[in-house]
């Protein structure tokens, strides 16, 4: 509670002393253009969002495993159907909007070359030139304002949990921090990445292009980012501060996926929250004005079992992995925010709580659930509702330079649940405006 009061106080102080424009970096996953049915984000619907965004990031292009050239992952849409050009053409109507092209993300998945991004780091400057030149050309030929690197690094291993089985195991469990070594050469890769960004920056800046970095969820910044050096090379950094816990990575424990603060009341990891990750970059000397706090627009959904109980209060143990794919996201364990209201009957804040407890609770996230009963399977979804998004925005006003929305296609862009279009994006904008006035 003290923490919250303090940051609200700081927020007003901060706003009183600065006129800095806070960024709203909107991620556009072009895959949502090709989804059939209600999940399809057409360019007309996309345009509704643009008045609220300072930056639009077009995701994602990939790299070729054999020669490291940057290339479109869907030439039919990006090039033949002119989606690259149609998106960058929005700049004429929204001249203040900056549009970047993003490489990587979780779209450039290549089963036979799962570590090609690491290989590119090790390939040496000559081969990296192919990547830099082709990325530069994509930006230039299609009218983007710059490049975003959503670089694929090895992810933290999820913590192994086998439910709360006996006190011996509880003692033992402390040892599983979820951060076992995943890359023995991390130190070397960090050096190589800094050099790659340096070379890329040289090329892009000579044409006046922007360069940003996106830290993908569950990539440990300590291992891969030489933060003081990167400050001189990039325009801003988007922190993927969500999906700390997911049904794929943590099939047996359903929990808030993107808490703002560390809540030690349950067995959680101290660095799996927005505040820790944001302050980590700041503590390494990165200017907070260039840090954007990631906000997810999706919910993570677990199947429940009879053993999961029926209170819904997280952490919910004995869960059973991801729920089947939904019509909007087409991915198992993932719901778009337009789907959450329809699916679940018991919203989590029905739980009786005093005001103080409620405040803390909403900084962790929000949940809804349907308990398992007899043969029917239960579901549990954790997500950021407007209240949580507002608290994160208030936090970002003090501790960062803006927000990064992941991504527009999962916000309720038709206003199905919320009755307004893009409720999450709009609430971010509204909160920023309220502070500035
Ligand atoms: C990276 O992992 C280590 C543990 O191996 C942890 O102490 C550190 O906080 C993590 N860094 C970040 C930025 O999460």
CSV table of C-alpha atoms and ligand atoms in Angstrom, one decimal:
chain,number,residue,atom,x,y,z
A,1,UNK,CA,0.0,0.0,0.0
A,2,UNK,CA,2.8,2.4,1.0
A,3,UNK,CA,4.4,1.6,-2.3
A,4,UNK,CA,1.3,2.7,-4.2
A,5,UNK,CA,0.8,5.9,-2.4
A,6,UNK,CA,4.5,6.8,-2.9
A,7,UNK,CA,4.4,6.2,-6.6
A,8,UNK,CA,1.3,8.2,-7.1
A,9,UNK,CA,2.9,11.1,-5.2
A,10,UNK,CA,6.0,10.8,-7.2
A,11,UNK,CA,4.0,10.7,-10.4
A,12,UNK,CA,2.4,14.0,-9.7
A,13,UNK,CA,5.8,15.5,-8.8
A,14,UNK,CA,7.3,14.1,-12.0
A,15,UNK,CA,4.6,15.5,-14.2
A,16,UNK,CA,4.8,18.9,-12.6
A,17,UNK,CA,8.5,19.1,-13.6
A,18,UNK,CA,8.5,17.7,-17.1
A,19,UNK,CA,6.8,18.1,-20.4
A,20,UNK,CA,8.2,15.0,-21.8
A,21,UNK,CA,6.0,13.3,-24.3
A,22,UNK,CA,5.3,9.8,-23.2
A,23,UNK,CA,5.5,7.2,-25.9
A,24,UNK,CA,2.8,4.7,-26.8
A,25,UNK,CA,4.5,2.1,-29.0
A,26,UNK,CA,1.8,0.0,-30.6
A,27,UNK,CA,2.8,-3.4,-31.9
A,28,UNK,CA,1.0,-4.6,-34.9
A,29,UNK,CA,1.4,-8.3,-35.6
A,30,UNK,CA,0.7,-8.6,-39.3
A,31,UNK,CA,-0.4,-12.2,-38.8
A,32,UNK,CA,-3.7,-10.8,-37.4
A,33,UNK,CA,-4.4,-9.3,-40.8
A,34,UNK,CA,-4.6,-12.9,-42.2
A,35,UNK,CA,-6.7,-14.4,-39.4
A,36,UNK,CA,-10.1,-15.6,-40.6
A,37,UNK,CA,-13.3,-14.5,-38.9
A,38,UNK,CA,-13.7,-12.0,-36.0
A,39,UNK,CA,-10.1,-12.0,-35.1
A,40,UNK,CA,-9.1,-10.4,-38.4
A,41,UNK,CA,-7.7,-6.9,-38.0
A,42,UNK,CA,-8.3,-5.1,-41.2
A,43,UNK,CA,-6.4,-1.9,-42.1
A,44,UNK,CA,-9.6,0.1,-41.5
A,45,UNK,CA,-9.9,-1.2,-38.0
A,46,UNK,CA,-6.2,-0.7,-37.5
A,47,UNK,CA,-6.5,2.9,-38.4
A,48,UNK,CA,-8.8,3.6,-35.5
A,49,UNK,CA,-5.9,2.9,-33.2
A,50,UNK,CA,-3.4,5.2,-34.8
A,51,UNK,CA,-4.6,8.4,-33.2
A,52,UNK,CA,-3.5,6.9,-29.9
A,53,UNK,CA,0.0,5.6,-30.8
A,54,UNK,CA,3.2,7.6,-31.0
A,55,UNK,CA,4.9,4.6,-32.8
A,56,UNK,CA,3.6,1.7,-34.7
A,57,UNK,CA,5.8,-1.4,-34.9
A,58,UNK,CA,5.1,-3.8,-37.8
A,59,UNK,CA,5.8,-7.3,-36.8
A,60,UNK,CA,7.5,-9.4,-38.0
A,61,UNK,CA,10.1,-10.1,-40.6
A,62,UNK,CA,12.6,-12.9,-40.2
A,63,UNK,CA,16.1,-13.9,-41.1
A,64,UNK,CA,17.2,-16.7,-43.4
A,65,UNK,CA,19.1,-19.5,-41.8
A,66,UNK,CA,21.5,-20.0,-44.6
A,67,UNK,CA,22.7,-16.5,-45.4
A,68,UNK,CA,21.2,-14.3,-42.6
A,69,UNK,CA,19.3,-12.1,-45.0
A,70,UNK,CA,16.4,-10.3,-43.5
A,71,UNK,CA,13.2,-11.2,-45.4
A,72,UNK,CA,9.4,-11.1,-45.3
A,73,UNK,CA,7.8,-14.1,-43.6
A,74,UNK,CA,4.7,-13.7,-45.7
A,75,UNK,CA,5.5,-12.2,-49.1
A,76,UNK,CA,2.0,-12.6,-50.3
A,77,UNK,CA,0.6,-10.2,-47.7
A,78,UNK,CA,3.6,-8.0,-47.0
A,79,UNK,CA,4.7,-7.4,-50.6
A,80,UNK,CA,2.3,-8.8,-53.2
A,81,UNK,CA,-0.7,-7.4,-51.4
A,82,UNK,CA,1.3,-4.3,-50.5
A,83,UNK,CA,0.7,-4.5,-46.7
A,84,UNK,CA,4.1,-3.0,-46.0
A,85,UNK,CA,3.4,0.0,-48.2
A,86,UNK,CA,-0.2,0.4,-47.1
A,87,UNK,CA,0.8,0.5,-43.4
A,88,UNK,CA,3.6,3.0,-44.0
A,89,UNK,CA,1.2,5.1,-46.1
A,90,UNK,CA,-0.7,5.9,-42.9
A,91,UNK,CA,2.1,8.3,-42.2
A,92,UNK,CA,0.6,10.7,-44.7
A,93,UNK,CA,-2.5,10.9,-42.6
A,94,UNK,CA,-0.8,10.7,-39.3
A,95,UNK,CA,2.4,12.7,-39.8
A,96,UNK,CA,3.6,12.4,-36.2
A,97,UNK,CA,3.3,8.6,-36.2
A,98,UNK,CA,6.7,6.8,-36.5
A,99,UNK,CA,6.4,3.3,-38.1
A,100,UNK,CA,9.1,0.7,-37.5
A,101,UNK,CA,9.7,-2.7,-38.9
A,102,UNK,CA,10.4,-5.4,-36.4
A,103,UNK,CA,12.7,-8.5,-36.9
A,104,UNK,CA,12.1,-11.7,-35.0
A,105,UNK,CA,9.5,-11.7,-32.2
A,106,UNK,CA,7.8,-15.0,-31.7
A,107,UNK,CA,6.9,-15.2,-35.4
A,108,UNK,CA,10.2,-16.1,-37.0
A,109,UNK,CA,10.0,-19.7,-35.8
A,110,UNK,CA,12.1,-22.1,-37.8
A,111,UNK,CA,12.0,-25.6,-36.4
A,112,UNK,CA,15.1,-26.9,-38.2
A,113,UNK,CA,17.1,-23.8,-37.1
A,114,UNK,CA,15.8,-22.9,-33.7
A,115,UNK,CA,19.1,-21.0,-32.8
A,116,UNK,CA,19.7,-19.1,-36.0
A,117,UNK,CA,19.7,-15.8,-34.1
A,118,UNK,CA,22.5,-16.9,-31.9
A,119,UNK,CA,24.3,-18.3,-35.0
A,120,UNK,CA,24.0,-14.8,-36.6
A,121,UNK,CA,25.8,-13.4,-33.5
A,122,UNK,CA,28.6,-15.9,-33.9
A,123,UNK,CA,28.9,-15.5,-37.7
A,124,UNK,CA,31.3,-12.6,-37.8
A,125,UNK,CA,31.1,-9.2,-39.3
A,126,UNK,CA,31.2,-10.2,-42.9
A,127,UNK,CA,28.2,-12.4,-42.7
A,128,UNK,CA,26.4,-10.0,-40.5
A,129,UNK,CA,26.7,-7.4,-43.3
A,130,UNK,CA,24.1,-9.4,-45.3
A,131,UNK,CA,21.6,-9.1,-42.4
A,132,UNK,CA,22.3,-5.4,-41.9
A,133,UNK,CA,22.1,-4.5,-45.6
A,134,UNK,CA,18.9,-6.5,-46.2
A,135,UNK,CA,17.2,-5.1,-43.1
A,136,UNK,CA,18.3,-1.6,-44.1
A,137,UNK,CA,16.8,-2.1,-47.6
A,138,UNK,CA,13.5,-3.4,-46.3
A,139,UNK,CA,13.2,-0.3,-44.1
A,140,UNK,CA,14.2,2.0,-47.0
A,141,UNK,CA,12.2,0.4,-49.8
A,142,UNK,CA,8.9,0.2,-48.0
A,143,UNK,CA,9.0,3.6,-46.3
A,144,UNK,CA,9.5,2.7,-42.7
A,145,UNK,CA,11.0,5.1,-40.2
A,146,UNK,CA,13.3,2.6,-38.6
A,147,UNK,CA,14.0,-0.9,-37.4
A,148,UNK,CA,13.1,-2.7,-34.2
A,149,UNK,CA,15.1,-5.7,-33.1
A,150,UNK,CA,12.9,-8.2,-31.3
A,151,UNK,CA,15.9,-10.5,-31.1
A,152,UNK,CA,15.5,-14.2,-30.2
A,153,UNK,CA,17.8,-15.1,-27.4
A,154,UNK,CA,17.6,-18.3,-25.3
A,155,UNK,CA,14.8,-18.1,-22.8
A,156,UNK,CA,14.9,-18.6,-19.1
A,157,UNK,CA,13.9,-22.1,-18.1
A,158,UNK,CA,10.6,-22.1,-16.4
A,159,UNK,CA,10.7,-23.1,-12.8
A,160,UNK,CA,9.7,-26.7,-12.2
A,161,UNK,CA,6.8,-27.0,-9.8
A,162,UNK,CA,5.1,-30.2,-8.9
A,163,UNK,CA,2.3,-28.7,-6.8
A,164,UNK,CA,2.7,-28.3,-3.1
A,165,UNK,CA,3.6,-31.8,-2.2
A,166,UNK,CA,4.8,-32.2,1.3
A,167,UNK,CA,7.2,-30.1,3.3
A,168,UNK,CA,10.3,-31.9,2.2
A,169,UNK,CA,9.7,-30.8,-1.3
A,170,UNK,CA,8.9,-27.2,-0.1
A,171,UNK,CA,12.3,-26.9,1.4
A,172,UNK,CA,13.8,-28.3,-1.7
A,173,UNK,CA,11.8,-26.1,-4.1
A,174,UNK,CA,13.7,-23.0,-3.2
A,175,UNK,CA,16.6,-24.3,-5.2
A,176,UNK,CA,14.6,-24.1,-8.4
A,177,UNK,CA,14.9,-20.4,-9.2
A,178,UNK,CA,13.9,-20.9,-12.9
A,179,UNK,CA,17.2,-19.4,-14.0
A,180,UNK,CA,19.4,-22.3,-14.5
A,181,UNK,CA,22.1,-21.7,-17.1
A,182,UNK,CA,20.6,-21.8,-20.5
A,183,UNK,CA,23.5,-20.5,-22.4
A,184,UNK,CA,27.1,-21.2,-21.4
A,185,UNK,CA,28.3,-18.5,-23.9
A,186,UNK,CA,25.9,-15.8,-22.8
A,187,UNK,CA,28.8,-13.5,-21.9
A,188,UNK,CA,30.3,-13.9,-25.4
A,189,UNK,CA,26.8,-13.5,-27.1
A,190,UNK,CA,26.3,-10.2,-25.1
A,191,UNK,CA,29.5,-8.8,-26.6
A,192,UNK,CA,28.6,-10.0,-30.1
A,193,UNK,CA,25.1,-8.5,-29.9
A,194,UNK,CA,26.4,-5.1,-28.8
A,195,UNK,CA,28.8,-5.1,-31.8
A,196,UNK,CA,26.0,-6.2,-34.2
A,197,UNK,CA,23.8,-3.4,-32.8
A,198,UNK,CA,26.7,-0.9,-33.2
A,199,UNK,CA,27.2,-1.9,-36.9
A,200,UNK,CA,23.4,-1.8,-37.6
A,201,UNK,CA,23.2,1.6,-36.0
A,202,UNK,CA,26.0,2.9,-38.1
A,203,UNK,CA,24.1,1.9,-41.3
A,204,UNK,CA,20.7,3.1,-40.1
A,205,UNK,CA,21.7,6.3,-38.6
A,206,UNK,CA,23.5,7.5,-41.8
A,207,UNK,CA,20.0,7.6,-43.3
A,208,UNK,CA,18.4,9.0,-40.2
A,209,UNK,CA,16.5,5.9,-39.3
A,210,UNK,CA,15.4,4.9,-35.8
A,211,UNK,CA,16.6,1.8,-34.1
A,212,UNK,CA,14.8,0.2,-31.1
A,213,UNK,CA,15.2,-3.0,-29.2
A,214,UNK,CA,12.5,-5.3,-27.9
A,215,UNK,CA,13.3,-7.6,-25.0
A,216,UNK,CA,11.2,-10.6,-25.6
A,217,UNK,CA,9.4,-12.2,-22.6
A,218,UNK,CA,11.6,-14.5,-20.5
A,219,UNK,CA,14.9,-13.3,-22.0
A,220,UNK,CA,17.1,-12.4,-19.1
A,221,UNK,CA,18.5,-8.9,-19.7
A,222,UNK,CA,21.4,-9.5,-17.3
A,223,UNK,CA,22.8,-12.1,-19.7
A,224,UNK,CA,22.3,-10.5,-23.1
A,225,UNK,CA,22.2,-6.7,-22.9
A,226,UNK,CA,25.2,-4.5,-22.2
A,227,UNK,CA,22.9,-1.8,-21.1
A,228,UNK,CA,25.3,1.2,-20.7
A,229,UNK,CA,26.7,0.6,-24.2
A,230,UNK,CA,23.3,0.1,-25.8
A,231,UNK,CA,22.2,3.5,-24.5
A,232,UNK,CA,24.4,5.1,-27.0
A,233,UNK,CA,23.2,2.9,-29.9
A,234,UNK,CA,19.4,2.7,-29.7
A,235,UNK,CA,16.6,5.2,-29.6
A,236,UNK,CA,14.4,3.2,-27.1
A,237,UNK,CA,13.8,-0.2,-25.7
A,238,UNK,CA,10.5,-2.0,-25.4
A,239,UNK,CA,10.4,-4.4,-22.4
A,240,UNK,CA,8.4,-7.5,-22.9
A,241,UNK,CA,7.2,-7.5,-19.4
A,242,UNK,CA,4.5,-10.1,-19.6
A,243,UNK,CA,4.1,-13.9,-20.0
A,244,UNK,CA,6.4,-14.4,-17.0
A,245,UNK,CA,4.1,-17.4,-16.3
A,246,UNK,CA,2.3,-19.1,-19.2
A,247,UNK,CA,0.3,-22.3,-19.6
A,248,UNK,CA,3.0,-23.6,-22.0
A,249,UNK,CA,5.9,-22.9,-19.7
A,250,UNK,CA,4.1,-23.5,-16.4
A,251,UNK,CA,1.4,-26.1,-17.2
A,252,UNK,CA,0.7,-27.0,-13.6
A,253,UNK,CA,0.4,-23.6,-12.0
A,254,UNK,CA,-2.0,-20.9,-13.1
A,255,UNK,CA,-1.0,-17.5,-12.0
A,256,UNK,CA,-0.9,-13.8,-12.9
A,257,UNK,CA,1.3,-13.6,-16.0
A,258,UNK,CA,2.4,-10.0,-15.8
A,259,UNK,CA,2.2,-8.6,-12.2
A,260,UNK,CA,3.3,-5.0,-11.7
A,261,UNK,CA,4.9,-5.7,-8.3
A,262,UNK,CA,6.5,-8.6,-6.5
A,263,UNK,CA,4.0,-10.2,-4.2
A,264,UNK,CA,5.9,-12.4,-1.8
A,265,UNK,CA,2.7,-13.8,-0.2
A,266,UNK,CA,2.9,-16.8,-2.6
A,267,UNK,CA,5.8,-18.7,-3.9
A,268,UNK,CA,6.8,-16.4,-6.8
A,269,UNK,CA,10.1,-15.3,-8.2
A,270,UNK,CA,11.2,-11.8,-7.2
A,271,UNK,CA,12.3,-10.8,-10.7
A,272,UNK,CA,9.2,-11.9,-12.6
A,273,UNK,CA,7.3,-8.6,-12.5
A,274,UNK,CA,7.2,-5.3,-14.3
A,275,UNK,CA,8.8,-3.2,-11.6
A,276,UNK,CA,11.9,-5.3,-11.2
A,277,UNK,CA,12.5,-5.5,-15.0
A,278,UNK,CA,12.0,-1.8,-15.5
A,279,UNK,CA,14.2,-0.8,-12.6
A,280,UNK,CA,16.8,-3.2,-13.6
A,281,UNK,CA,17.5,-1.3,-16.8
A,282,UNK,CA,17.3,2.0,-15.0
A,283,UNK,CA,19.8,0.8,-12.4
A,284,UNK,CA,22.3,-0.1,-15.1
A,285,UNK,CA,22.2,3.5,-16.1
A,286,UNK,CA,19.8,3.4,-19.0
A,287,UNK,CA,17.8,6.6,-19.2
A,288,UNK,CA,14.2,6.0,-18.2
A,289,UNK,CA,12.9,8.3,-20.9
A,290,UNK,CA,14.0,5.6,-23.4
A,291,UNK,CA,12.3,2.7,-21.6
A,292,UNK,CA,8.8,1.5,-22.6
A,293,UNK,CA,6.9,-0.8,-20.2
A,294,UNK,CA,5.3,-3.7,-22.1
A,295,UNK,CA,1.5,-4.2,-21.7
A,296,UNK,CA,-0.1,-7.4,-22.9
A,297,UNK,CA,-3.5,-7.4,-24.5
A,298,UNK,CA,-4.1,-11.1,-24.3
A,299,UNK,CA,-5.1,-13.4,-21.4
A,300,UNK,CA,-3.4,-16.7,-20.6
A,301,UNK,CA,-5.8,-19.6,-20.1
A,302,UNK,CA,-5.2,-22.8,-18.2
A,303,UNK,CA,-7.4,-25.9,-18.0
A,304,UNK,CA,-8.2,-26.8,-14.5
A,305,UNK,CA,-8.7,-30.2,-12.8
A,306,UNK,CA,-10.8,-31.3,-9.9
A,307,UNK,CA,-7.7,-30.9,-7.7
A,308,UNK,CA,-7.4,-27.2,-8.6
A,309,UNK,CA,-10.1,-26.4,-6.1
A,310,UNK,CA,-12.9,-23.9,-6.7
A,311,UNK,CA,-11.7,-20.6,-5.2
A,312,UNK,CA,-9.8,-19.4,-8.3
A,313,UNK,CA,-7.4,-17.5,-6.1
A,314,UNK,CA,-3.9,-17.7,-7.7
A,315,UNK,CA,-1.6,-19.5,-7.6
A,316,UNK,CA,-4.0,-22.2,-8.7
A,317,UNK,CA,-2.1,-25.5,-8.6
A,318,UNK,CA,-2.9,-28.8,-10.4
A,319,UNK,CA,-3.7,-27.0,-13.6
A,320,UNK,CA,-3.5,-29.0,-16.8
A,321,UNK,CA,-1.7,-26.8,-19.4
A,322,UNK,CA,-3.1,-24.6,-22.1
A,323,UNK,CA,-6.8,-24.3,-23.0
A,324,UNK,CA,-7.6,-25.0,-26.6
A,325,UNK,CA,-6.9,-22.3,-29.2
A,326,UNK,CA,-9.5,-19.5,-29.4
A,327,UNK,CA,-11.0,-18.0,-32.6
A,328,UNK,CA,-9.2,-14.7,-32.2
A,329,UNK,CA,-5.7,-15.7,-31.3
A,330,UNK,CA,-5.6,-19.2,-33.0
A,331,UNK,CA,-3.1,-20.1,-30.3
A,332,UNK,CA,-3.7,-22.6,-27.4
A,333,UNK,CA,-3.7,-21.0,-24.0
A,334,UNK,CA,-4.2,-17.5,-25.4
A,335,UNK,CA,-7.4,-15.3,-25.4
A,336,UNK,CA,-7.8,-12.0,-27.0
A,337,UNK,CA,-9.3,-9.4,-24.7
A,338,UNK,CA,-12.6,-9.4,-26.8
A,339,UNK,CA,-13.0,-13.1,-25.8
A,340,UNK,CA,-12.4,-12.9,-22.1
A,341,UNK,CA,-15.8,-11.5,-21.1
A,342,UNK,CA,-17.7,-14.1,-22.9
A,343,UNK,CA,-15.9,-17.2,-21.6
A,344,UNK,CA,-15.8,-17.0,-17.9
A,345,UNK,CA,-18.5,-16.7,-15.4
A,346,UNK,CA,-16.7,-16.0,-12.1
A,347,UNK,CA,-14.6,-12.8,-12.1
A,348,UNK,CA,-11.8,-12.9,-9.6
A,349,UNK,CA,-12.7,-9.7,-7.7
A,350,UNK,CA,-15.9,-11.2,-6.4
A,351,UNK,CA,-13.6,-12.3,-3.6
A,352,UNK,CA,-14.4,-10.2,-0.6
A,353,UNK,CA,-11.5,-7.8,0.1
A,354,UNK,CA,-11.0,-4.5,1.9
A,355,UNK,CA,-10.0,-1.6,-0.2
A,356,UNK,CA,-6.3,-1.8,0.5
A,357,UNK,CA,-6.2,-5.5,-0.4
A,358,UNK,CA,-8.0,-4.7,-3.6
A,359,UNK,CA,-5.5,-2.1,-4.6
A,360,UNK,CA,-2.6,-4.4,-4.2
A,361,UNK,CA,-4.5,-7.2,-5.8
A,362,UNK,CA,-5.2,-5.2,-9.0
A,363,UNK,CA,-1.5,-4.4,-9.4
A,364,UNK,CA,-0.9,-8.1,-9.9
A,365,UNK,CA,-3.5,-8.5,-12.6
A,366,UNK,CA,-7.0,-9.8,-12.9
A,367,UNK,CA,-8.5,-13.2,-13.3
A,368,UNK,CA,-11.7,-15.0,-14.2
A,369,UNK,CA,-12.5,-18.7,-13.9
A,370,UNK,CA,-14.9,-21.6,-14.2
A,371,UNK,CA,-14.2,-24.4,-11.7
A,372,UNK,CA,-14.0,-28.0,-12.9
A,373,UNK,CA,-17.1,-29.9,-12.0
A,374,UNK,CA,-17.5,-33.6,-12.7
A,375,UNK,CA,-16.9,-34.1,-16.3
A,376,UNK,CA,-16.8,-30.5,-17.4
A,377,UNK,CA,-13.3,-29.0,-17.4
A,378,UNK,CA,-12.6,-25.8,-15.6
A,379,UNK,CA,-10.7,-22.9,-17.1
A,380,UNK,CA,-8.7,-20.1,-15.5
A,381,UNK,CA,-7.7,-16.9,-17.3
A,382,UNK,CA,-5.3,-14.3,-16.0
A,383,UNK,CA,-5.2,-10.9,-17.8
A,384,UNK,CA,-4.7,-7.2,-17.4
A,385,UNK,CA,-8.0,-5.4,-17.0
A,386,UNK,CA,-8.4,-1.6,-17.4
A,387,UNK,CA,-7.7,-1.1,-13.7
A,388,UNK,CA,-4.4,-3.0,-13.9
A,389,UNK,CA,-3.4,-1.3,-17.1
A,390,UNK,CA,-4.0,2.1,-15.5
A,391,UNK,CA,-1.8,1.2,-12.6
A,392,UNK,CA,0.9,0.1,-14.9
A,393,UNK,CA,0.6,3.3,-16.9
A,394,UNK,CA,0.9,5.4,-13.7
A,395,UNK,CA,4.0,3.4,-12.8
A,396,UNK,CA,5.5,4.0,-16.3
A,397,UNK,CA,4.8,7.7,-16.0
A,398,UNK,CA,7.3,7.8,-13.1
A,399,UNK,CA,9.7,5.0,-13.9
A,400,UNK,CA,9.8,4.9,-17.7
A,401,UNK,CA,9.4,6.9,-20.8
A,402,UNK,CA,6.3,5.2,-22.2
A,403,UNK,CA,4.4,2.0,-22.8
A,404,UNK,CA,4.6,-0.7,-25.5
A,405,UNK,CA,1.3,-2.5,-26.3
A,406,UNK,CA,1.6,-6.1,-27.3
A,407,UNK,CA,-0.4,-6.1,-29.6
A,408,UNK,CA,-3.2,-4.3,-31.3
A,409,UNK,CA,-4.8,-7.4,-32.7
A,410,UNK,CA,-5.5,-8.8,-29.3
A,411,UNK,CA,-7.0,-5.6,-27.8
A,412,UNK,CA,-10.8,-5.5,-28.2
A,413,UNK,CA,-10.6,-3.6,-31.5
A,414,UNK,CA,-14.3,-4.1,-32.2
A,415,UNK,CA,-15.5,-3.2,-28.8
A,416,UNK,CA,-17.1,-6.5,-28.2
A,417,UNK,CA,-16.6,-6.8,-24.4
A,418,UNK,CA,-15.8,-3.2,-23.7
A,419,UNK,CA,-18.3,-1.3,-25.8
A,420,UNK,CA,-15.4,1.0,-26.9
A,421,UNK,CA,-12.9,0.1,-29.5
A,422,UNK,CA,-9.3,-0.6,-28.2
A,423,UNK,CA,-10.2,-0.3,-24.5
A,424,UNK,CA,-6.7,-1.1,-23.3
A,425,UNK,CA,-4.9,1.3,-25.7
A,426,UNK,CA,-7.4,4.1,-25.0
A,427,UNK,CA,-7.1,3.7,-21.2
A,428,UNK,CA,-3.3,4.1,-21.5
A,429,UNK,CA,-3.7,7.3,-23.5
A,430,UNK,CA,-6.4,8.6,-21.1
A,431,UNK,CA,-4.2,8.0,-18.1
A,432,UNK,CA,-1.3,9.8,-19.7
A,433,UNK,CA,-3.5,12.7,-20.6
A,434,UNK,CA,-4.9,12.9,-17.1
A,435,UNK,CA,-1.4,13.3,-15.7
A,436,UNK,CA,-0.4,15.9,-18.2
A,437,UNK,CA,-3.3,18.2,-17.4
B,1,LIG,C1,18.8,-13.1,-14.6
B,1,LIG,O1,18.9,-14.3,-13.8
B,1,LIG,C2,19.5,-14.1,-12.5
B,1,LIG,C3,19.6,-15.5,-11.9
B,1,LIG,O2,20.3,-16.4,-12.7
B,1,LIG,C4,18.7,-13.2,-11.7
B,1,LIG,O3,19.3,-13.1,-10.4
B,1,LIG,C5,18.5,-11.9,-12.4
B,1,LIG,O4,17.7,-11.1,-11.6
B,1,LIG,C6,17.9,-12.1,-13.7
B,1,LIG,N1,17.9,-10.8,-14.4
B,1,LIG,C7,16.8,-10.2,-14.7
B,1,LIG,C8,16.9,-8.8,-15.4
B,1,LIG,O5,15.7,-10.7,-14.6
